[in-house]
């Protein structure tokens, strides 16, 4: 039988099953536990709701952590935040359209997300804070430091870039995003399953967290997910990133599969006051696989900076 003779019937059967059958889900081994049961709360900036988690002691200096695309604070910071909380008031914000913060449809830019973070800082009365941004969160942190220099003390950027893609790379990425969005509109299961399997296979999460991980992956709104991807794709700080005044630690994930290390080095070279930390062999999930190294580097960088200013 030729390929065309059976390909269409198989595709049709798969479509019918997806439309009328039960939603597929893995069967993780028992027991299953939540990896980090830290409660949070909502607050409003104007009419928009944001969800925050806070650990540490309020009397300690505040540090704000900004997660990346497609995740939220409990996923990205669950291993770094407890380490920083030993000496800091750690505030983690679920960005708009992520986690438990409000869904807001329509085009926006990284600068709008930076305004969101600035509004949360003001609403909490934190004053001047140190800021950690990872991946897309690093783009938001750059914009925050540029637009609101009086709010940012020390700046830590990890696994991120200044938007250093060439025109061809940007258009190729846009094409890939459009195709992925189209497939995700039909079914979000495939992309969610691929990421779920990757994180478990590489040991980023243990089997006991599999049920929680699956539910978090499947909670995505595909339209908002890819909307945010296009926001990151449009970001370009190359014209102004050198104007950032905050002393900055650039954490380079040298084996990053999503944001090439060359783009991360490009950002570091453009910063005016920068210290570089290379995490050899680290991939994009470094906040989970290299949490101890990252937390120690953040703590050391800020302590040295404070001592130099004294």
PDB file of N, CA and C in Angstrom, residues 211-296:
ATOM      1  N   UNK A 211       2.799  14.853  37.761  1.00  0.00           N
ATOM      2  CA  UNK A 211       1.391  15.240  37.642  1.00  0.00           C
ATOM      3  C   UNK A 211       1.254  16.749  37.685  1.00  0.00           C
ATOM      4  N   UNK A 212       1.936  17.381  38.630  1.00  0.00           N
ATOM      5  CA  UNK A 212       1.916  18.848  38.716  1.00  0.00           C
ATOM      6  C   UNK A 212       2.471  19.463  37.444  1.00  0.00           C
ATOM      7  N   UNK A 213       3.575  18.928  36.948  1.00  0.00           N
ATOM      8  CA  UNK A 213       4.208  19.472  35.749  1.00  0.00           C
ATOM      9  C   UNK A 213       3.273  19.370  34.549  1.00  0.00           C
ATOM     10  N   UNK A 214       2.604  18.235  34.382  1.00  0.00           N
ATOM     11  CA  UNK A 214       1.677  18.060  33.262  1.00  0.00           C
ATOM     12  C   UNK A 214       0.532  19.075  33.330  1.00  0.00           C
ATOM     13  N   UNK A 215      -0.029  19.230  34.507  1.00  0.00           N
ATOM     14  CA  UNK A 215      -1.130  20.178  34.660  1.00  0.00           C
ATOM     15  C   UNK A 215      -0.692  21.606  34.354  1.00  0.00           C
ATOM     16  N   UNK A 216       0.521  21.960  34.756  1.00  0.00           N
ATOM     17  CA  UNK A 216       1.021  23.303  34.470  1.00  0.00           C
ATOM     18  C   UNK A 216       1.237  23.506  32.977  1.00  0.00           C
ATOM     19  N   UNK A 217       1.751  22.499  32.308  1.00  0.00           N
ATOM     20  CA  UNK A 217       1.962  22.626  30.856  1.00  0.00           C
ATOM     21  C   UNK A 217       0.632  22.739  30.118  1.00  0.00           C
ATOM     22  N   UNK A 218      -0.347  21.996  30.546  1.00  0.00           N
ATOM     23  CA  UNK A 218      -1.638  21.980  29.859  1.00  0.00           C
ATOM     24  C   UNK A 218      -2.514  23.182  30.220  1.00  0.00           C
ATOM     25  N   UNK A 219      -2.086  24.002  31.158  1.00  0.00           N
ATOM     26  CA  UNK A 219      -2.882  25.182  31.529  1.00  0.00           C
ATOM     27  C   UNK A 219      -2.640  26.356  30.589  1.00  0.00           C
ATOM     28  N   UNK A 220      -1.746  26.170  29.613  1.00  0.00           N
ATOM     29  CA  UNK A 220      -1.442  27.250  28.670  1.00  0.00           C
ATOM     30  C   UNK A 220      -2.681  27.649  27.866  1.00  0.00           C
ATOM     31  N   UNK A 221      -2.796  28.940  27.595  1.00  0.00           N
ATOM     32  CA  UNK A 221      -3.722  29.437  26.584  1.00  0.00           C
ATOM     33  C   UNK A 221      -2.890  29.598  25.314  1.00  0.00           C
ATOM     34  N   UNK A 222      -3.094  28.737  24.294  1.00  0.00           N
ATOM     35  CA  UNK A 222      -2.211  28.763  23.121  1.00  0.00           C
ATOM     36  C   UNK A 222      -2.108  30.130  22.460  1.00  0.00           C
ATOM     37  N   UNK A 223      -3.219  30.844  22.361  1.00  0.00           N
ATOM     38  CA  UNK A 223      -3.184  32.143  21.688  1.00  0.00           C
ATOM     39  C   UNK A 223      -2.311  33.131  22.456  1.00  0.00           C
ATOM     40  N   UNK A 224      -2.480  33.195  23.774  1.00  0.00           N
ATOM     41  CA  UNK A 224      -1.680  34.114  24.585  1.00  0.00           C
ATOM     42  C   UNK A 224      -0.231  33.659  24.675  1.00  0.00           C
ATOM     43  N   UNK A 225      -0.018  32.355  24.654  1.00  0.00           N
ATOM     44  CA  UNK A 225       1.339  31.827  24.684  1.00  0.00           C
ATOM     45  C   UNK A 225       2.138  32.336  23.489  1.00  0.00           C
ATOM     46  N   UNK A 226       1.593  32.195  22.295  1.00  0.00           N
ATOM     47  CA  UNK A 226       2.327  32.622  21.106  1.00  0.00           C
ATOM     48  C   UNK A 226       2.310  34.128  20.938  1.00  0.00           C
ATOM     49  N   UNK A 227       1.290  34.785  21.436  1.00  0.00           N
ATOM     50  CA  UNK A 227       1.307  36.246  21.456  1.00  0.00           C
ATOM     51  C   UNK A 227       2.526  36.744  22.215  1.00  0.00           C
ATOM     52  N   UNK A 228       2.808  36.113  23.344  1.00  0.00           N
ATOM     53  CA  UNK A 228       3.973  36.491  24.138  1.00  0.00           C
ATOM     54  C   UNK A 228       5.265  36.139  23.421  1.00  0.00           C
ATOM     55  N   UNK A 229       5.265  35.017  22.698  1.00  0.00           N
ATOM     56  CA  UNK A 229       6.446  34.676  21.913  1.00  0.00           C
ATOM     57  C   UNK A 229       6.777  35.749  20.900  1.00  0.00           C
ATOM     58  N   UNK A 230       5.779  36.287  20.234  1.00  0.00           N
ATOM     59  CA  UNK A 230       6.007  37.355  19.255  1.00  0.00           C
ATOM     60  C   UNK A 230       6.480  38.638  19.950  1.00  0.00           C
ATOM     61  N   UNK A 231       6.018  38.875  21.181  1.00  0.00           N
ATOM     62  CA  UNK A 231       6.512  40.018  21.957  1.00  0.00           C
ATOM     63  C   UNK A 231       8.029  39.910  22.135  1.00  0.00           C
ATOM     64  N   UNK A 232       8.495  38.738  22.525  1.00  0.00           N
ATOM     65  CA  UNK A 232       9.935  38.517  22.706  1.00  0.00           C
ATOM     66  C   UNK A 232      10.685  38.674  21.394  1.00  0.00           C
ATOM     67  N   UNK A 233      10.082  38.200  20.315  1.00  0.00           N
ATOM     68  CA  UNK A 233      10.719  38.257  19.003  1.00  0.00           C
ATOM     69  C   UNK A 233      10.907  39.693  18.531  1.00  0.00           C
ATOM     70  N   UNK A 234       9.983  40.570  18.892  1.00  0.00           N
ATOM     71  CA  UNK A 234      10.071  41.971  18.470  1.00  0.00           C
ATOM     72  C   UNK A 234      11.035  42.785  19.313  1.00  0.00           C
ATOM     73  N   UNK A 235      11.439  42.271  20.463  1.00  0.00           N
ATOM     74  CA  UNK A 235      12.271  43.041  21.389  1.00  0.00           C
ATOM     75  C   UNK A 235      13.634  43.339  20.796  1.00  0.00           C
ATOM     76  N   UNK A 236      14.102  44.567  20.974  1.00  0.00           N
ATOM     77  CA  UNK A 236      15.433  44.972  20.511  1.00  0.00           C
ATOM     78  C   UNK A 236      15.911  46.132  21.373  1.00  0.00           C
ATOM     79  N   UNK A 237      16.878  45.855  22.241  1.00  0.00           N
ATOM     80  CA  UNK A 237      17.393  46.884  23.152  1.00  0.00           C
ATOM     81  C   UNK A 237      18.760  47.405  22.732  1.00  0.00           C
ATOM     82  N   UNK A 238      19.227  47.034  21.557  1.00  0.00           N
ATOM     83  CA  UNK A 238      20.610  47.325  21.182  1.00  0.00           C
ATOM     84  C   UNK A 238      20.920  48.819  21.131  1.00  0.00           C
ATOM     85  N   UNK A 239      19.933  49.641  20.829  1.00  0.00           N
ATOM     86  CA  UNK A 239      20.188  51.076  20.723  1.00  0.00           C
ATOM     87  C   UNK A 239      20.313  51.759  22.075  1.00  0.00           C
ATOM     88  N   UNK A 240      19.734  51.162  23.127  1.00  0.00           N
ATOM     89  CA  UNK A 240      19.717  51.863  24.415  1.00  0.00           C
ATOM     90  C   UNK A 240      20.249  51.063  25.595  1.00  0.00           C
ATOM     91  N   UNK A 241      20.544  49.773  25.415  1.00  0.00           N
ATOM     92  CA  UNK A 241      20.921  48.962  26.573  1.00  0.00           C
ATOM     93  C   UNK A 241      22.213  49.455  27.219  1.00  0.00           C
ATOM     94  N   UNK A 242      23.095  50.088  26.432  1.00  0.00           N
ATOM     95  CA  UNK A 242      24.333  50.625  26.995  1.00  0.00           C
ATOM     96  C   UNK A 242      24.123  51.811  27.913  1.00  0.00           C
ATOM     97  N   UNK A 243      22.905  52.358  27.927  1.00  0.00           N
ATOM     98  CA  UNK A 243      22.597  53.493  28.797  1.00  0.00           C
ATOM     99  C   UNK A 243      22.161  53.062  30.197  1.00  0.00           C
ATOM    100  N   UNK A 244      21.943  51.760  30.408  1.00  0.00           N
ATOM    101  CA  UNK A 244      21.511  51.287  31.724  1.00  0.00           C
ATOM    102  C   UNK A 244      22.594  51.594  32.760  1.00  0.00           C
ATOM    103  N   UNK A 245      22.168  52.238  33.833  1.00  0.00           N
ATOM    104  CA  UNK A 245      23.110  52.677  34.863  1.00  0.00           C
ATOM    105  C   UNK A 245      23.371  51.623  35.928  1.00  0.00           C
ATOM    106  N   UNK A 246      22.460  50.717  36.124  1.00  0.00           N
ATOM    107  CA  UNK A 246      22.576  49.748  37.218  1.00  0.00           C
ATOM    108  C   UNK A 246      23.748  48.801  36.989  1.00  0.00           C
ATOM    109  N   UNK A 247      24.566  48.570  38.011  1.00  0.00           N
ATOM    110  CA  UNK A 247      25.589  47.517  37.903  1.00  0.00           C
ATOM    111  C   UNK A 247      24.909  46.189  37.581  1.00  0.00           C
ATOM    112  N   UNK A 248      25.441  45.467  36.597  1.00  0.00           N
ATOM    113  CA  UNK A 248      24.726  44.314  36.054  1.00  0.00           C
ATOM    114  C   UNK A 248      25.583  43.057  36.069  1.00  0.00           C
ATOM    115  N   UNK A 249      24.974  41.966  36.474  1.00  0.00           N
ATOM    116  CA  UNK A 249      25.575  40.642  36.366  1.00  0.00           C
ATOM    117  C   UNK A 249      24.907  39.926  35.203  1.00  0.00           C
ATOM    118  N   UNK A 250      25.691  39.547  34.192  1.00  0.00           N
ATOM    119  CA  UNK A 250      25.174  38.794  33.046  1.00  0.00           C
ATOM    120  C   UNK A 250      25.559  37.335  33.215  1.00  0.00           C
ATOM    121  N   UNK A 251      24.550  36.481  33.371  1.00  0.00           N
ATOM    122  CA  UNK A 251      24.771  35.050  33.548  1.00  0.00           C
ATOM    123  C   UNK A 251      24.593  34.377  32.189  1.00  0.00           C
ATOM    124  N   UNK A 252      25.671  33.786  31.675  1.00  0.00           N
ATOM    125  CA  UNK A 252      25.676  33.177  30.352  1.00  0.00           C
ATOM    126  C   UNK A 252      25.487  31.669  30.485  1.00  0.00           C
ATOM    127  N   UNK A 253      24.427  31.169  29.884  1.00  0.00           N
ATOM    128  CA  UNK A 253      24.205  29.718  29.835  1.00  0.00           C
ATOM    129  C   UNK A 253      24.832  29.212  28.540  1.00  0.00           C
ATOM    130  N   UNK A 254      26.009  28.615  28.651  1.00  0.00           N
ATOM    131  CA  UNK A 254      26.854  28.403  27.475  1.00  0.00           C
ATOM    132  C   UNK A 254      26.324  27.361  26.502  1.00  0.00           C
ATOM    133  N   UNK A 255      25.449  26.473  26.954  1.00  0.00           N
ATOM    134  CA  UNK A 255      24.884  25.449  26.068  1.00  0.00           C
ATOM    135  C   UNK A 255      23.388  25.660  25.863  1.00  0.00           C
ATOM    136  N   UNK A 256      22.965  26.912  25.914  1.00  0.00           N
ATOM    137  CA  UNK A 256      21.541  27.240  25.815  1.00  0.00           C
ATOM    138  C   UNK A 256      20.985  26.840  24.454  1.00  0.00           C
ATOM    139  N   UNK A 257      19.886  26.082  24.469  1.00  0.00           N
ATOM    140  CA  UNK A 257      19.276  25.606  23.238  1.00  0.00           C
ATOM    141  C   UNK A 257      18.234  26.567  22.687  1.00  0.00           C
ATOM    142  N   UNK A 258      17.848  27.594  23.454  1.00  0.00           N
ATOM    143  CA  UNK A 258      16.820  28.533  23.025  1.00  0.00           C
ATOM    144  C   UNK A 258      17.367  29.919  22.706  1.00  0.00           C
ATOM    145  N   UNK A 259      18.209  30.447  23.568  1.00  0.00           N
ATOM    146  CA  UNK A 259      18.854  31.737  23.315  1.00  0.00           C
ATOM    147  C   UNK A 259      20.350  31.472  23.213  1.00  0.00           C
ATOM    148  N   UNK A 260      20.893  31.470  22.001  1.00  0.00           N
ATOM    149  CA  UNK A 260      22.301  31.091  21.815  1.00  0.00           C
ATOM    150  C   UNK A 260      23.241  31.917  22.691  1.00  0.00           C
ATOM    151  N   UNK A 261      24.299  31.261  23.151  1.00  0.00           N
ATOM    152  CA  UNK A 261      25.274  31.951  23.992  1.00  0.00           C
ATOM    153  C   UNK A 261      25.872  33.149  23.278  1.00  0.00           C
ATOM    154  N   UNK A 262      26.011  33.090  21.948  1.00  0.00           N
ATOM    155  CA  UNK A 262      26.548  34.234  21.204  1.00  0.00           C
ATOM    156  C   UNK A 262      25.670  35.468  21.395  1.00  0.00           C
ATOM    157  N   UNK A 263      24.357  35.292  21.454  1.00  0.00           N
ATOM    158  CA  UNK A 263      23.455  36.420  21.678  1.00  0.00           C
ATOM    159  C   UNK A 263      23.585  36.939  23.108  1.00  0.00           C
ATOM    160  N   UNK A 264      23.827  36.037  24.044  1.00  0.00           N
ATOM    161  CA  UNK A 264      24.003  36.456  25.434  1.00  0.00           C
ATOM    162  C   UNK A 264      25.307  37.236  25.615  1.00  0.00           C
ATOM    163  N   UNK A 265      26.369  36.779  24.960  1.00  0.00           N
ATOM    164  CA  UNK A 265      27.635  37.522  25.015  1.00  0.00           C
ATOM    165  C   UNK A 265      27.485  38.891  24.350  1.00  0.00           C
ATOM    166  N   UNK A 266      26.729  38.950  23.267  1.00  0.00           N
ATOM    167  CA  UNK A 266      26.488  40.223  22.592  1.00  0.00           C
ATOM    168  C   UNK A 266      25.854  41.225  23.549  1.00  0.00           C
ATOM    169  N   UNK A 267      24.874  40.768  24.334  1.00  0.00           N
ATOM    170  CA  UNK A 267      24.251  41.645  25.322  1.00  0.00           C
ATOM    171  C   UNK A 267      25.274  42.117  26.344  1.00  0.00           C
ATOM    172  N   UNK A 268      26.077  41.194  26.860  1.00  0.00           N
ATOM    173  CA  UNK A 268      27.064  41.557  27.883  1.00  0.00           C
ATOM    174  C   UNK A 268      28.032  42.621  27.372  1.00  0.00           C
ATOM    175  N   UNK A 269      28.443  42.511  26.124  1.00  0.00           N
ATOM    176  CA  UNK A 269      29.377  43.478  25.544  1.00  0.00           C
ATOM    177  C   UNK A 269      28.761  44.857  25.401  1.00  0.00           C
ATOM    178  N   UNK A 270      27.460  44.939  25.324  1.00  0.00           N
ATOM    179  CA  UNK A 270      26.786  46.221  25.145  1.00  0.00           C
ATOM    180  C   UNK A 270      26.512  46.937  26.458  1.00  0.00           C
ATOM    181  N   UNK A 271      26.582  46.216  27.575  1.00  0.00           N
ATOM    182  CA  UNK A 271      26.274  46.808  28.872  1.00  0.00           C
ATOM    183  C   UNK A 271      27.433  47.657  29.376  1.00  0.00           C
ATOM    184  N   UNK A 272      27.107  48.755  30.042  1.00  0.00           N
ATOM    185  CA  UNK A 272      28.145  49.704  30.463  1.00  0.00           C
ATOM    186  C   UNK A 272      28.890  49.240  31.701  1.00  0.00           C
ATOM    187  N   UNK A 273      28.205  48.640  32.652  1.00  0.00           N
ATOM    188  CA  UNK A 273      28.806  48.237  33.928  1.00  0.00           C
ATOM    189  C   UNK A 273      28.415  46.792  34.172  1.00  0.00           C
ATOM    190  N   UNK A 274      29.236  45.855  33.692  1.00  0.00           N
ATOM    191  CA  UNK A 274      28.816  44.462  33.670  1.00  0.00           C
ATOM    192  C   UNK A 274      29.876  43.532  34.237  1.00  0.00           C
ATOM    193  N   UNK A 275      29.405  42.536  34.970  1.00  0.00           N
ATOM    194  CA  UNK A 275      30.207  41.405  35.410  1.00  0.00           C
ATOM    195  C   UNK A 275      29.611  40.170  34.743  1.00  0.00           C
ATOM    196  N   UNK A 276      30.471  39.301  34.213  1.00  0.00           N
ATOM    197  CA  UNK A 276      29.994  38.142  33.466  1.00  0.00           C
ATOM    198  C   UNK A 276      30.263  36.857  34.234  1.00  0.00           C
ATOM    199  N   UNK A 277      29.233  36.018  34.339  1.00  0.00           N
ATOM    200  CA  UNK A 277      29.380  34.675  34.903  1.00  0.00           C
ATOM    201  C   UNK A 277      28.993  33.672  33.831  1.00  0.00           C
ATOM    202  N   UNK A 278      29.880  32.761  33.512  1.00  0.00           N
ATOM    203  CA  UNK A 278      29.609  31.717  32.538  1.00  0.00           C
ATOM    204  C   UNK A 278      29.246  30.424  33.264  1.00  0.00           C
ATOM    205  N   UNK A 279      28.070  29.899  32.966  1.00  0.00           N
ATOM    206  CA  UNK A 279      27.661  28.603  33.496  1.00  0.00           C
ATOM    207  C   UNK A 279      27.958  27.554  32.431  1.00  0.00           C
ATOM    208  N   UNK A 280      29.103  26.934  32.519  1.00  0.00           N
ATOM    209  CA  UNK A 280      29.541  25.986  31.503  1.00  0.00           C
ATOM    210  C   UNK A 280      28.596  24.789  31.417  1.00  0.00           C
ATOM    211  N   UNK A 281      28.134  24.521  30.200  1.00  0.00           N
ATOM    212  CA  UNK A 281      27.270  23.374  29.972  1.00  0.00           C
ATOM    213  C   UNK A 281      25.819  23.577  30.334  1.00  0.00           C
ATOM    214  N   UNK A 282      25.472  24.757  30.866  1.00  0.00           N
ATOM    215  CA  UNK A 282      24.093  25.001  31.288  1.00  0.00           C
ATOM    216  C   UNK A 282      23.203  25.239  30.078  1.00  0.00           C
ATOM    217  N   UNK A 283      22.004  24.670  30.131  1.00  0.00           N
ATOM    218  CA  UNK A 283      21.002  24.883  29.103  1.00  0.00           C
ATOM    219  C   UNK A 283      19.975  25.894  29.601  1.00  0.00           C
ATOM    220  N   UNK A 284      18.891  26.058  28.847  1.00  0.00           N
ATOM    221  CA  UNK A 284      17.974  27.151  29.181  1.00  0.00           C
ATOM    222  C   UNK A 284      17.236  26.916  30.492  1.00  0.00           C
ATOM    223  N   UNK A 285      17.179  25.689  30.945  1.00  0.00           N
ATOM    224  CA  UNK A 285      16.517  25.398  32.215  1.00  0.00           C
ATOM    225  C   UNK A 285      17.453  25.580  33.413  1.00  0.00           C
ATOM    226  N   UNK A 286      18.483  26.392  33.257  1.00  0.00           N
ATOM    227  CA  UNK A 286      19.495  26.592  34.295  1.00  0.00           C
ATOM    228  C   UNK A 286      18.947  27.026  35.653  1.00  0.00           C
ATOM    229  N   UNK A 287      17.900  27.851  35.757  1.00  0.00           N
ATOM    230  CA  UNK A 287      17.397  28.193  37.092  1.00  0.00           C
ATOM    231  C   UNK A 287      16.955  26.984  37.906  1.00  0.00           C
ATOM    232  N   UNK A 288      16.681  25.867  37.232  1.00  0.00           N
ATOM    233  CA  UNK A 288      16.297  24.647  37.930  1.00  0.00           C
ATOM    234  C   UNK A 288      17.463  23.684  38.088  1.00  0.00           C
ATOM    235  N   UNK A 289      18.383  23.672  37.126  1.00  0.00           N
ATOM    236  CA  UNK A 289      19.493  22.719  37.173  1.00  0.00           C
ATOM    237  C   UNK A 289      20.747  23.296  37.826  1.00  0.00           C
ATOM    238  N   UNK A 290      20.869  24.627  37.873  1.00  0.00           N
ATOM    239  CA  UNK A 290      22.052  25.283  38.435  1.00  0.00           C
ATOM    240  C   UNK A 290      21.642  26.324  39.474  1.00  0.00           C
ATOM    241  N   UNK A 291      20.606  26.013  40.234  1.00  0.00           N
ATOM    242  CA  UNK A 291      20.053  26.986  41.176  1.00  0.00           C
ATOM    243  C   UNK A 291      21.078  27.439  42.210  1.00  0.00           C
ATOM    244  N   UNK A 292      21.843  26.503  42.756  1.00  0.00           N
ATOM    245  CA  UNK A 292      22.826  26.861  43.780  1.00  0.00           C
ATOM    246  C   UNK A 292      23.879  27.822  43.262  1.00  0.00           C
ATOM    247  N   UNK A 293      24.393  27.547  42.077  1.00  0.00           N
ATOM    248  CA  UNK A 293      25.414  28.421  41.483  1.00  0.00           C
ATOM    249  C   UNK A 293      24.851  29.806  41.202  1.00  0.00           C
ATOM    250  N   UNK A 294      23.642  29.854  40.668  1.00  0.00           N
ATOM    251  CA  UNK A 294      23.041  31.141  40.322  1.00  0.00           C
ATOM    252  C   UNK A 294      22.754  31.952  41.579  1.00  0.00           C
ATOM    253  N   UNK A 295      22.156  31.331  42.588  1.00  0.00           N
ATOM    254  CA  UNK A 295      21.840  32.047  43.825  1.00  0.00           C
ATOM    255  C   UNK A 295      23.114  32.566  44.500  1.00  0.00           C
ATOM    256  N   UNK A 296      24.164  31.736  44.521  1.00  0.00           N
ATOM    257  CA  UNK A 296      25.426  32.170  45.129  1.00  0.00           C
ATOM    258  C   UNK A 296      26.041  33.329  44.361  1.00  0.00           C
TER     259      UNK A 296
END
